């Protein structure tokens, strides 16, 4: 446990006798790691963050921070004594204090002015120390909030949907800044988000939550390419599901054979997780599928295709390839890598 900044075991929290917001949750975060806690609204991710912070008490389970038990076994350490810094969605800055004074809040000692100057410089705010929150942009206020959280040199930084109040253009820049700052300081961080792109960019590791439980943890590319459940596949990335039947030589689908042998008996029904870059299609008068719509994405187009069964698939083409809705097309799978396949909602292993 020595190299873990946070360890949660069997964490459970129920409000007002309802279904548990968090149930029997296990989580480990290594020192210096940025963990993205990802899931849809209501899955329990913010409750998990608040349990770690100490804002609410768990009904069951244990929490250790830097090897010290802070909740469980009859022990409950209050938030201010856990060595945790918090960055809220609304920034929660004091409006009557300047940026420098907000960062200084909670600091004391002769080195505080040096620490404030360092944090202003680290966060690119050295010219804004005398400004009040209303004089700063949303991104600048977020960086002040992060600097304030870092000022006391906490064991752990917790970030609750930190970029959701920023516009799309500003959000991309601020999350790059925040990741760089966290890495420059060697901070351990857990941040909550429902944004898949944000989690894939920021997290060294992802923990995907569903209905109060963590259903899969792993590196971003591992979660994206090998989702262990249908829920994870559906939530991470734009995924369509194509029914198929297991054969000796692959998986038979309505648009052809997927050359991928599964560890299931022939005749078993499965679902194949398909993303838009796995699908290839061409115009064909004899094609039994049809283009329904084209969505321009800048560098590429996403086409919505209707299969003979009426099922929909999405496919990508270069922005220069324009195909009108109503055009008959022939579709096939050309993923160039194994696709995730599911039986009863669980991932199926490929045959060795």
mmCIF file of C-alpha atoms in Angstrom:
data_model
loop_
_atom_site.group_PDB
_atom_site.id
_atom_site.type_symbol
_atom_site.label_atom_id
_atom_site.label_comp_id
_atom_site.label_asym_id
_atom_site.label_seq_id
_atom_site.Cartn_x
_atom_site.Cartn_y
_atom_site.Cartn_z
ATOM 1 C CA UNK A 1 0.000 0.000 0.000
ATOM 2 C CA UNK A 2 3.048 2.264 0.393
ATOM 3 C CA UNK A 3 3.021 3.510 -3.217
ATOM 4 C CA UNK A 4 -0.720 4.126 -3.298
ATOM 5 C CA UNK A 5 -1.987 7.630 -2.601
ATOM 6 C CA UNK A 6 -5.569 6.359 -2.235
ATOM 7 C CA UNK A 7 -7.018 2.929 -1.498
ATOM 8 C CA UNK A 8 -10.768 2.324 -1.205
ATOM 9 C CA UNK A 9 -12.139 -1.062 -0.169
ATOM 10 C CA UNK A 10 -15.813 -2.092 -0.186
ATOM 11 C CA UNK A 11 -16.993 1.522 -0.209
ATOM 12 C CA UNK A 12 -20.782 1.852 0.062
ATOM 13 C CA UNK A 13 -23.039 4.888 0.463
ATOM 14 C CA UNK A 14 -26.842 5.032 0.373
ATOM 15 C CA UNK A 15 -28.976 8.162 0.690
ATOM 16 C CA UNK A 16 -32.416 8.071 2.316
ATOM 17 C CA UNK A 17 -32.861 4.331 1.924
ATOM 18 C CA UNK A 18 -32.630 4.480 -1.864
ATOM 19 C CA UNK A 19 -30.562 2.282 -4.151
ATOM 20 C CA UNK A 20 -26.886 2.749 -3.128
ATOM 21 C CA UNK A 21 -25.173 5.641 -4.906
ATOM 22 C CA UNK A 22 -21.897 3.744 -4.404
ATOM 23 C CA UNK A 23 -21.835 0.019 -3.722
ATOM 24 C CA UNK A 24 -18.926 -2.220 -2.675
ATOM 25 C CA UNK A 25 -16.462 -0.048 -4.593
ATOM 26 C CA UNK A 26 -12.745 -0.876 -4.744
ATOM 27 C CA UNK A 27 -10.295 1.704 -6.067
ATOM 28 C CA UNK A 28 -6.530 2.245 -5.988
ATOM 29 C CA UNK A 29 -4.658 5.324 -7.158
ATOM 30 C CA UNK A 30 -0.862 5.284 -7.330
ATOM 31 C CA UNK A 31 1.304 8.215 -6.279
ATOM 32 C CA UNK A 32 1.834 10.639 -9.147
ATOM 33 C CA UNK A 33 -1.032 9.153 -11.172
ATOM 34 C CA UNK A 34 -3.940 11.022 -12.728
ATOM 35 C CA UNK A 35 -7.050 8.859 -12.540
ATOM 36 C CA UNK A 36 -10.177 9.778 -14.504
ATOM 37 C CA UNK A 37 -13.381 8.608 -12.833
ATOM 38 C CA UNK A 38 -15.743 8.377 -15.777
ATOM 39 C CA UNK A 39 -19.410 7.554 -16.137
ATOM 40 C CA UNK A 40 -22.886 8.858 -16.973
ATOM 41 C CA UNK A 41 -24.875 11.161 -14.714
ATOM 42 C CA UNK A 42 -26.076 9.402 -11.575
ATOM 43 C CA UNK A 43 -23.498 6.594 -11.672
ATOM 44 C CA UNK A 44 -21.943 7.571 -8.316
ATOM 45 C CA UNK A 45 -18.698 9.215 -9.415
ATOM 46 C CA UNK A 46 -19.197 12.512 -7.570
ATOM 47 C CA UNK A 47 -20.343 10.632 -4.461
ATOM 48 C CA UNK A 48 -17.103 8.611 -4.642
ATOM 49 C CA UNK A 49 -15.086 11.834 -4.830
ATOM 50 C CA UNK A 50 -16.935 13.314 -1.861
ATOM 51 C CA UNK A 51 -16.367 10.138 0.162
ATOM 52 C CA UNK A 52 -12.611 10.342 -0.521
ATOM 53 C CA UNK A 53 -12.601 14.051 0.373
ATOM 54 C CA UNK A 54 -14.440 13.372 3.634
ATOM 55 C CA UNK A 55 -17.481 15.536 2.876
ATOM 56 C CA UNK A 56 -19.739 12.537 3.542
ATOM 57 C CA UNK A 57 -19.321 9.393 5.632
ATOM 58 C CA UNK A 58 -19.422 5.937 4.036
ATOM 59 C CA UNK A 59 -22.003 3.459 5.281
ATOM 60 C CA UNK A 60 -19.475 0.676 4.845
ATOM 61 C CA UNK A 61 -15.936 0.156 3.621
ATOM 62 C CA UNK A 62 -12.566 1.784 4.171
ATOM 63 C CA UNK A 63 -10.554 4.668 2.723
ATOM 64 C CA UNK A 64 -6.807 5.078 3.186
ATOM 65 C CA UNK A 65 -4.892 8.143 1.994
ATOM 66 C CA UNK A 66 -1.092 7.916 1.849
ATOM 67 C CA UNK A 67 -1.265 4.747 3.937
ATOM 68 C CA UNK A 68 -3.325 6.358 6.718
ATOM 69 C CA UNK A 69 -6.854 5.122 7.416
ATOM 70 C CA UNK A 70 -9.223 8.095 7.137
ATOM 71 C CA UNK A 71 -12.565 6.255 7.072
ATOM 72 C CA UNK A 72 -13.609 2.812 8.268
ATOM 73 C CA UNK A 73 -13.253 0.681 11.362
ATOM 74 C CA UNK A 74 -14.941 3.342 13.488
ATOM 75 C CA UNK A 75 -12.513 6.024 12.329
ATOM 76 C CA UNK A 76 -13.468 9.166 10.380
ATOM 77 C CA UNK A 77 -10.929 11.918 9.677
ATOM 78 C CA UNK A 78 -12.500 15.288 8.718
ATOM 79 C CA UNK A 79 -11.729 16.822 5.292
ATOM 80 C CA UNK A 80 -9.323 19.488 6.536
ATOM 81 C CA UNK A 81 -7.073 16.827 8.079
ATOM 82 C CA UNK A 82 -6.866 14.444 5.114
ATOM 83 C CA UNK A 83 -4.199 16.304 3.130
ATOM 84 C CA UNK A 84 -6.535 16.659 0.157
ATOM 85 C CA UNK A 85 -6.930 19.618 -2.209
ATOM 86 C CA UNK A 86 -10.251 20.146 -3.991
ATOM 87 C CA UNK A 87 -11.065 21.877 -7.279
ATOM 88 C CA UNK A 88 -14.788 22.414 -7.731
ATOM 89 C CA UNK A 89 -16.847 22.764 -10.890
ATOM 90 C CA UNK A 90 -17.765 26.359 -9.958
ATOM 91 C CA UNK A 91 -14.163 27.274 -8.961
ATOM 92 C CA UNK A 92 -15.426 28.406 -5.485
ATOM 93 C CA UNK A 93 -13.084 31.398 -5.364
ATOM 94 C CA UNK A 94 -13.572 34.174 -2.827
ATOM 95 C CA UNK A 95 -14.913 37.119 -4.866
ATOM 96 C CA UNK A 96 -13.478 39.753 -2.490
ATOM 97 C CA UNK A 97 -9.928 38.341 -2.707
ATOM 98 C CA UNK A 98 -7.433 38.738 -5.536
ATOM 99 C CA UNK A 99 -6.016 35.751 -7.375
ATOM 100 C CA UNK A 100 -2.901 35.851 -5.182
ATOM 101 C CA UNK A 101 -4.987 36.173 -2.016
ATOM 102 C CA UNK A 102 -7.176 33.240 -3.064
ATOM 103 C CA UNK A 103 -4.065 31.109 -3.570
ATOM 104 C CA UNK A 104 -2.697 32.262 -0.197
ATOM 105 C CA UNK A 105 -5.850 31.248 1.663
ATOM 106 C CA UNK A 106 -4.858 28.590 4.179
ATOM 107 C CA UNK A 107 -1.142 29.277 3.862
ATOM 108 C CA UNK A 108 0.996 30.683 6.646
ATOM 109 C CA UNK A 109 4.658 31.068 7.399
ATOM 110 C CA UNK A 110 7.487 33.163 6.039
ATOM 111 C CA UNK A 111 7.743 31.232 2.752
ATOM 112 C CA UNK A 112 4.122 31.807 1.731
ATOM 113 C CA UNK A 113 4.894 34.765 -0.564
ATOM 114 C CA UNK A 114 7.538 32.716 -2.366
ATOM 115 C CA UNK A 115 5.085 29.812 -2.742
ATOM 116 C CA UNK A 116 2.396 32.126 -4.125
ATOM 117 C CA UNK A 117 4.809 33.623 -6.657
ATOM 118 C CA UNK A 118 5.876 30.130 -7.733
ATOM 119 C CA UNK A 119 2.273 28.952 -8.198
ATOM 120 C CA UNK A 120 1.307 32.089 -10.145
ATOM 121 C CA UNK A 121 4.256 31.486 -12.447
ATOM 122 C CA UNK A 122 3.533 27.747 -12.726
ATOM 123 C CA UNK A 123 -0.062 28.372 -13.737
ATOM 124 C CA UNK A 124 0.785 31.234 -16.112
ATOM 125 C CA UNK A 125 -0.949 33.796 -13.898
ATOM 126 C CA UNK A 126 2.034 35.927 -12.856
ATOM 127 C CA UNK A 127 0.448 39.008 -14.509
ATOM 128 C CA UNK A 128 -2.945 38.401 -12.892
ATOM 129 C CA UNK A 129 -2.115 38.096 -9.202
ATOM 130 C CA UNK A 130 -3.756 41.438 -8.345
ATOM 131 C CA UNK A 131 -6.959 40.764 -10.271
ATOM 132 C CA UNK A 132 -10.234 39.737 -8.685
ATOM 133 C CA UNK A 133 -12.170 36.666 -9.899
ATOM 134 C CA UNK A 134 -14.688 38.765 -11.876
ATOM 135 C CA UNK A 135 -11.746 40.245 -13.816
ATOM 136 C CA UNK A 136 -10.526 36.807 -14.933
ATOM 137 C CA UNK A 137 -11.721 34.495 -17.696
ATOM 138 C CA UNK A 138 -13.230 31.101 -16.857
ATOM 139 C CA UNK A 139 -9.972 29.342 -17.721
ATOM 140 C CA UNK A 140 -7.947 31.757 -15.589
ATOM 141 C CA UNK A 141 -10.293 31.253 -12.638
ATOM 142 C CA UNK A 142 -9.920 27.494 -13.027
ATOM 143 C CA UNK A 143 -6.136 27.819 -12.886
ATOM 144 C CA UNK A 144 -6.404 29.986 -9.751
ATOM 145 C CA UNK A 145 -8.547 27.261 -8.170
ATOM 146 C CA UNK A 146 -5.944 24.644 -9.074
ATOM 147 C CA UNK A 147 -3.098 26.805 -7.731
ATOM 148 C CA UNK A 148 -4.998 27.241 -4.468
ATOM 149 C CA UNK A 149 -5.495 23.480 -4.203
ATOM 150 C CA UNK A 150 -1.775 22.918 -4.809
ATOM 151 C CA UNK A 151 -0.628 25.625 -2.381
ATOM 152 C CA UNK A 152 -0.722 23.457 0.742
ATOM 153 C CA UNK A 153 1.143 20.623 -1.046
ATOM 154 C CA UNK A 154 -1.636 18.058 -0.568
ATOM 155 C CA UNK A 155 -1.206 14.318 -0.892
ATOM 156 C CA UNK A 156 -4.078 14.248 -3.361
ATOM 157 C CA UNK A 157 -5.948 16.649 -5.672
ATOM 158 C CA UNK A 158 -9.643 15.972 -6.342
ATOM 159 C CA UNK A 159 -11.316 17.652 -9.320
ATOM 160 C CA UNK A 160 -15.091 17.529 -9.778
ATOM 161 C CA UNK A 161 -16.120 18.141 -13.421
ATOM 162 C CA UNK A 162 -13.491 20.913 -13.520
ATOM 163 C CA UNK A 163 -14.060 22.037 -17.129
ATOM 164 C CA UNK A 164 -17.821 21.706 -17.564
ATOM 165 C CA UNK A 165 -18.478 25.448 -17.193
ATOM 166 C CA UNK A 166 -16.003 26.393 -19.935
ATOM 167 C CA UNK A 167 -16.885 26.822 -23.582
ATOM 168 C CA UNK A 168 -15.618 24.147 -25.991
ATOM 169 C CA UNK A 169 -12.710 26.182 -27.390
ATOM 170 C CA UNK A 170 -11.420 27.205 -23.965
ATOM 171 C CA UNK A 171 -11.967 23.741 -22.460
ATOM 172 C CA UNK A 172 -9.387 22.039 -24.693
ATOM 173 C CA UNK A 173 -6.671 24.561 -23.807
ATOM 174 C CA UNK A 174 -7.407 24.583 -20.079
ATOM 175 C CA UNK A 175 -7.347 20.794 -19.764
ATOM 176 C CA UNK A 176 -3.954 20.754 -21.496
ATOM 177 C CA UNK A 177 -2.752 23.377 -19.026
ATOM 178 C CA UNK A 178 -4.123 21.486 -16.031
ATOM 179 C CA UNK A 179 -2.543 18.184 -17.067
ATOM 180 C CA UNK A 180 0.820 19.881 -17.619
ATOM 181 C CA UNK A 181 0.633 21.559 -14.188
ATOM 182 C CA UNK A 182 -0.302 18.338 -12.398
ATOM 183 C CA UNK A 183 2.550 16.482 -14.100
ATOM 184 C CA UNK A 184 5.050 19.294 -13.436
ATOM 185 C CA UNK A 185 4.272 19.136 -9.713
ATOM 186 C CA UNK A 186 4.157 15.324 -9.571
ATOM 187 C CA UNK A 187 0.664 15.537 -8.107
ATOM 188 C CA UNK A 188 -1.687 12.632 -7.599
ATOM 189 C CA UNK A 189 -5.149 13.492 -8.885
ATOM 190 C CA UNK A 190 -8.612 11.984 -9.229
ATOM 191 C CA UNK A 191 -10.952 13.876 -11.488
ATOM 192 C CA UNK A 192 -14.586 13.209 -12.217
ATOM 193 C CA UNK A 193 -15.980 13.647 -15.712
ATOM 194 C CA UNK A 194 -18.735 12.375 -17.982
ATOM 195 C CA UNK A 195 -16.783 13.512 -21.063
ATOM 196 C CA UNK A 196 -15.066 10.564 -22.757
ATOM 197 C CA UNK A 197 -12.674 12.691 -24.806
ATOM 198 C CA UNK A 198 -11.633 14.572 -21.685
ATOM 199 C CA UNK A 199 -11.011 11.344 -19.757
ATOM 200 C CA UNK A 200 -9.007 9.774 -22.586
ATOM 201 C CA UNK A 201 -6.824 12.894 -22.819
ATOM 202 C CA UNK A 202 -6.254 13.622 -19.138
ATOM 203 C CA UNK A 203 -6.185 10.260 -17.410
ATOM 204 C CA UNK A 204 -3.115 8.086 -17.026
ATOM 205 C CA UNK A 205 -5.729 5.509 -16.106
ATOM 206 C CA UNK A 206 -9.518 5.398 -16.366
ATOM 207 C CA UNK A 207 -12.075 3.918 -13.995
ATOM 208 C CA UNK A 208 -15.491 3.543 -15.649
ATOM 209 C CA UNK A 209 -18.483 3.561 -13.301
ATOM 210 C CA UNK A 210 -21.997 2.231 -13.789
ATOM 211 C CA UNK A 211 -24.744 2.225 -11.147
ATOM 212 C CA UNK A 212 -22.406 2.760 -8.209
ATOM 213 C CA UNK A 213 -19.738 0.259 -9.210
ATOM 214 C CA UNK A 214 -16.465 0.445 -11.090
ATOM 215 C CA UNK A 215 -16.917 -1.890 -14.046
ATOM 216 C CA UNK A 216 -13.484 -1.525 -15.682
ATOM 217 C CA UNK A 217 -10.164 0.168 -14.986
ATOM 218 C CA UNK A 218 -7.183 0.483 -17.280
ATOM 219 C CA UNK A 219 -5.071 2.728 -19.477
ATOM 220 C CA UNK A 220 -7.065 4.911 -21.914
ATOM 221 C CA UNK A 221 -6.110 2.870 -24.991
ATOM 222 C CA UNK A 222 -6.905 -0.385 -23.178
ATOM 223 C CA UNK A 223 -10.378 0.825 -22.190
ATOM 224 C CA UNK A 224 -11.041 2.159 -25.691
ATOM 225 C CA UNK A 225 -9.854 -0.904 -27.630
ATOM 226 C CA UNK A 226 -10.856 -3.723 -25.258
ATOM 227 C CA UNK A 227 -13.991 -2.720 -23.336
ATOM 228 C CA UNK A 228 -14.932 -5.624 -21.096
ATOM 229 C CA UNK A 229 -18.691 -5.048 -21.103
ATOM 230 C CA UNK A 230 -21.252 -3.836 -23.584
ATOM 231 C CA UNK A 231 -21.891 -0.848 -21.315
ATOM 232 C CA UNK A 232 -18.258 0.269 -21.476
ATOM 233 C CA UNK A 233 -18.158 -0.203 -25.257
ATOM 234 C CA UNK A 234 -21.316 1.865 -25.628
ATOM 235 C CA UNK A 235 -20.112 4.618 -23.310
ATOM 236 C CA UNK A 236 -16.538 4.940 -24.594
ATOM 237 C CA UNK A 237 -16.493 6.099 -28.182
ATOM 238 C CA UNK A 238 -19.284 6.257 -30.738
ATOM 239 C CA UNK A 239 -20.199 2.578 -30.970
ATOM 240 C CA UNK A 240 -22.781 0.689 -32.993
ATOM 241 C CA UNK A 241 -23.664 -2.939 -32.259
ATOM 242 C CA UNK A 242 -24.051 -5.409 -35.085
ATOM 243 C CA UNK A 243 -25.690 -8.799 -34.367
ATOM 244 C CA UNK A 244 -23.712 -11.823 -35.485
ATOM 245 C CA UNK A 245 -23.573 -15.607 -35.254
ATOM 246 C CA UNK A 246 -20.400 -17.489 -34.370
ATOM 247 C CA UNK A 247 -19.056 -19.771 -37.146
ATOM 248 C CA UNK A 248 -15.947 -21.921 -37.245
ATOM 249 C CA UNK A 249 -14.247 -19.394 -39.518
ATOM 250 C CA UNK A 250 -15.462 -16.161 -37.912
ATOM 251 C CA UNK A 251 -18.618 -14.213 -37.091
ATOM 252 C CA UNK A 252 -21.370 -14.025 -39.692
ATOM 253 C CA UNK A 253 -23.141 -10.653 -39.879
ATOM 254 C CA UNK A 254 -25.651 -9.211 -42.300
ATOM 255 C CA UNK A 255 -22.849 -7.301 -44.065
ATOM 256 C CA UNK A 256 -20.534 -10.296 -44.352
ATOM 257 C CA UNK A 257 -18.118 -12.453 -42.404
ATOM 258 C CA UNK A 258 -15.914 -10.905 -39.734
ATOM 259 C CA UNK A 259 -12.646 -12.828 -39.897
ATOM 260 C CA UNK A 260 -12.336 -13.257 -36.154
ATOM 261 C CA UNK A 261 -12.627 -16.594 -34.358
ATOM 262 C CA UNK A 262 -14.292 -16.481 -30.972
ATOM 263 C CA UNK A 263 -14.014 -18.831 -28.031
ATOM 264 C CA UNK A 264 -17.701 -19.782 -28.249
ATOM 265 C CA UNK A 265 -19.565 -22.731 -29.823
ATOM 266 C CA UNK A 266 -20.725 -22.275 -33.426
ATOM 267 C CA UNK A 267 -24.277 -20.967 -33.587
ATOM 268 C CA UNK A 268 -23.906 -18.701 -30.555
ATOM 269 C CA UNK A 269 -25.431 -15.267 -31.043
ATOM 270 C CA UNK A 270 -23.168 -12.296 -30.270
ATOM 271 C CA UNK A 271 -22.995 -8.547 -30.739
ATOM 272 C CA UNK A 272 -20.022 -6.948 -32.509
ATOM 273 C CA UNK A 273 -18.962 -3.468 -31.349
ATOM 274 C CA UNK A 274 -18.352 -1.369 -34.451
ATOM 275 C CA UNK A 275 -16.999 2.189 -34.614
ATOM 276 C CA UNK A 276 -17.197 4.428 -37.651
ATOM 277 C CA UNK A 277 -13.566 3.852 -38.647
ATOM 278 C CA UNK A 278 -14.177 0.067 -38.800
ATOM 279 C CA UNK A 279 -16.719 0.365 -41.634
ATOM 280 C CA UNK A 280 -16.025 0.707 -45.365
ATOM 281 C CA UNK A 281 -18.675 1.379 -48.009
ATOM 282 C CA UNK A 282 -18.924 2.167 -51.713
ATOM 283 C CA UNK A 283 -21.696 3.369 -53.986
ATOM 284 C CA UNK A 284 -23.321 0.443 -55.769
ATOM 285 C CA UNK A 285 -26.562 0.203 -57.704
ATOM 286 C CA UNK A 286 -26.788 -3.405 -56.495
ATOM 287 C CA UNK A 287 -26.152 -2.390 -52.878
ATOM 288 C CA UNK A 288 -28.830 -3.349 -50.391
ATOM 289 C CA UNK A 289 -27.887 -0.642 -47.888
ATOM 290 C CA UNK A 290 -28.505 3.082 -48.197
ATOM 291 C CA UNK A 291 -26.988 6.404 -47.125
ATOM 292 C CA UNK A 292 -29.428 8.197 -44.833
ATOM 293 C CA UNK A 293 -27.415 11.279 -43.840
ATOM 294 C CA UNK A 294 -23.996 12.919 -43.929
ATOM 295 C CA UNK A 295 -22.574 14.794 -40.943
ATOM 296 C CA UNK A 296 -19.686 17.121 -41.747
ATOM 297 C CA UNK A 297 -16.962 16.989 -39.046
ATOM 298 C CA UNK A 298 -14.347 19.197 -40.685
ATOM 299 C CA UNK A 299 -11.510 16.860 -41.654
ATOM 300 C CA UNK A 300 -13.933 14.008 -42.342
ATOM 301 C CA UNK A 301 -17.585 13.114 -42.881
ATOM 302 C CA UNK A 302 -19.627 10.689 -40.804
ATOM 303 C CA UNK A 303 -22.287 8.852 -42.823
ATOM 304 C CA UNK A 304 -25.357 7.260 -41.304
ATOM 305 C CA UNK A 305 -26.153 4.055 -43.191
ATOM 306 C CA UNK A 306 -29.271 1.884 -43.126
ATOM 307 C CA UNK A 307 -28.718 -1.850 -43.498
ATOM 308 C CA UNK A 308 -31.224 -4.209 -45.172
ATOM 309 C CA UNK A 309 -32.568 -5.123 -41.723
ATOM 310 C CA UNK A 310 -33.214 -1.460 -40.925
ATOM 311 C CA UNK A 311 -30.339 -1.365 -38.437
ATOM 312 C CA UNK A 312 -28.126 1.744 -38.532
ATOM 313 C CA UNK A 313 -24.336 1.915 -38.815
ATOM 314 C CA UNK A 314 -22.016 4.895 -38.994
ATOM 315 C CA UNK A 315 -18.981 5.118 -41.251
ATOM 316 C CA UNK A 316 -16.234 7.653 -41.878
ATOM 317 C CA UNK A 317 -14.967 9.058 -45.166
ATOM 318 C CA UNK A 318 -12.629 11.911 -46.070
ATOM 319 C CA UNK A 319 -14.187 15.373 -46.190
ATOM 320 C CA UNK A 320 -13.666 15.389 -49.971
ATOM 321 C CA UNK A 321 -15.920 12.348 -50.525
ATOM 322 C CA UNK A 322 -19.501 13.569 -50.783
ATOM 323 C CA UNK A 323 -22.266 10.980 -51.175
ATOM 324 C CA UNK A 324 -25.874 12.075 -51.303
ATOM 325 C CA UNK A 325 -28.548 10.678 -48.972
ATOM 326 C CA UNK A 326 -30.584 8.018 -50.731
ATOM 327 C CA UNK A 327 -27.568 6.542 -52.537
ATOM 328 C CA UNK A 328 -27.477 2.693 -52.483
ATOM 329 C CA UNK A 329 -24.203 1.361 -51.097
ATOM 330 C CA UNK A 330 -22.407 -1.880 -50.331
ATOM 331 C CA UNK A 331 -20.932 -2.112 -46.799
ATOM 332 C CA UNK A 332 -18.263 -4.313 -45.269
ATOM 333 C CA UNK A 333 -16.146 -4.457 -42.115
ATOM 334 C CA UNK A 334 -12.436 -3.672 -42.476
ATOM 335 C CA UNK A 335 -11.292 -2.847 -38.944
ATOM 336 C CA UNK A 336 -7.642 -3.882 -39.296
ATOM 337 C CA UNK A 337 -7.758 -5.073 -35.662
ATOM 338 C CA UNK A 338 -9.896 -7.429 -33.552
ATOM 339 C CA UNK A 339 -13.306 -6.041 -32.687
ATOM 340 C CA UNK A 340 -14.862 -6.419 -29.257
ATOM 341 C CA UNK A 341 -17.652 -9.002 -29.305
ATOM 342 C CA UNK A 342 -20.226 -9.571 -26.574
ATOM 343 C CA UNK A 343 -22.365 -12.466 -25.398
ATOM 344 C CA UNK A 344 -24.929 -11.617 -22.730
ATOM 345 C CA UNK A 345 -23.257 -8.221 -22.298
ATOM 346 C CA UNK A 346 -19.791 -9.598 -21.503
ATOM 347 C CA UNK A 347 -16.728 -9.516 -23.728
ATOM 348 C CA UNK A 348 -15.850 -12.757 -25.526
ATOM 349 C CA UNK A 349 -12.259 -13.895 -25.846
ATOM 350 C CA UNK A 350 -10.787 -14.630 -29.248
ATOM 351 C CA UNK A 351 -9.893 -18.260 -29.910
ATOM 352 C CA UNK A 352 -6.197 -18.996 -29.469
#
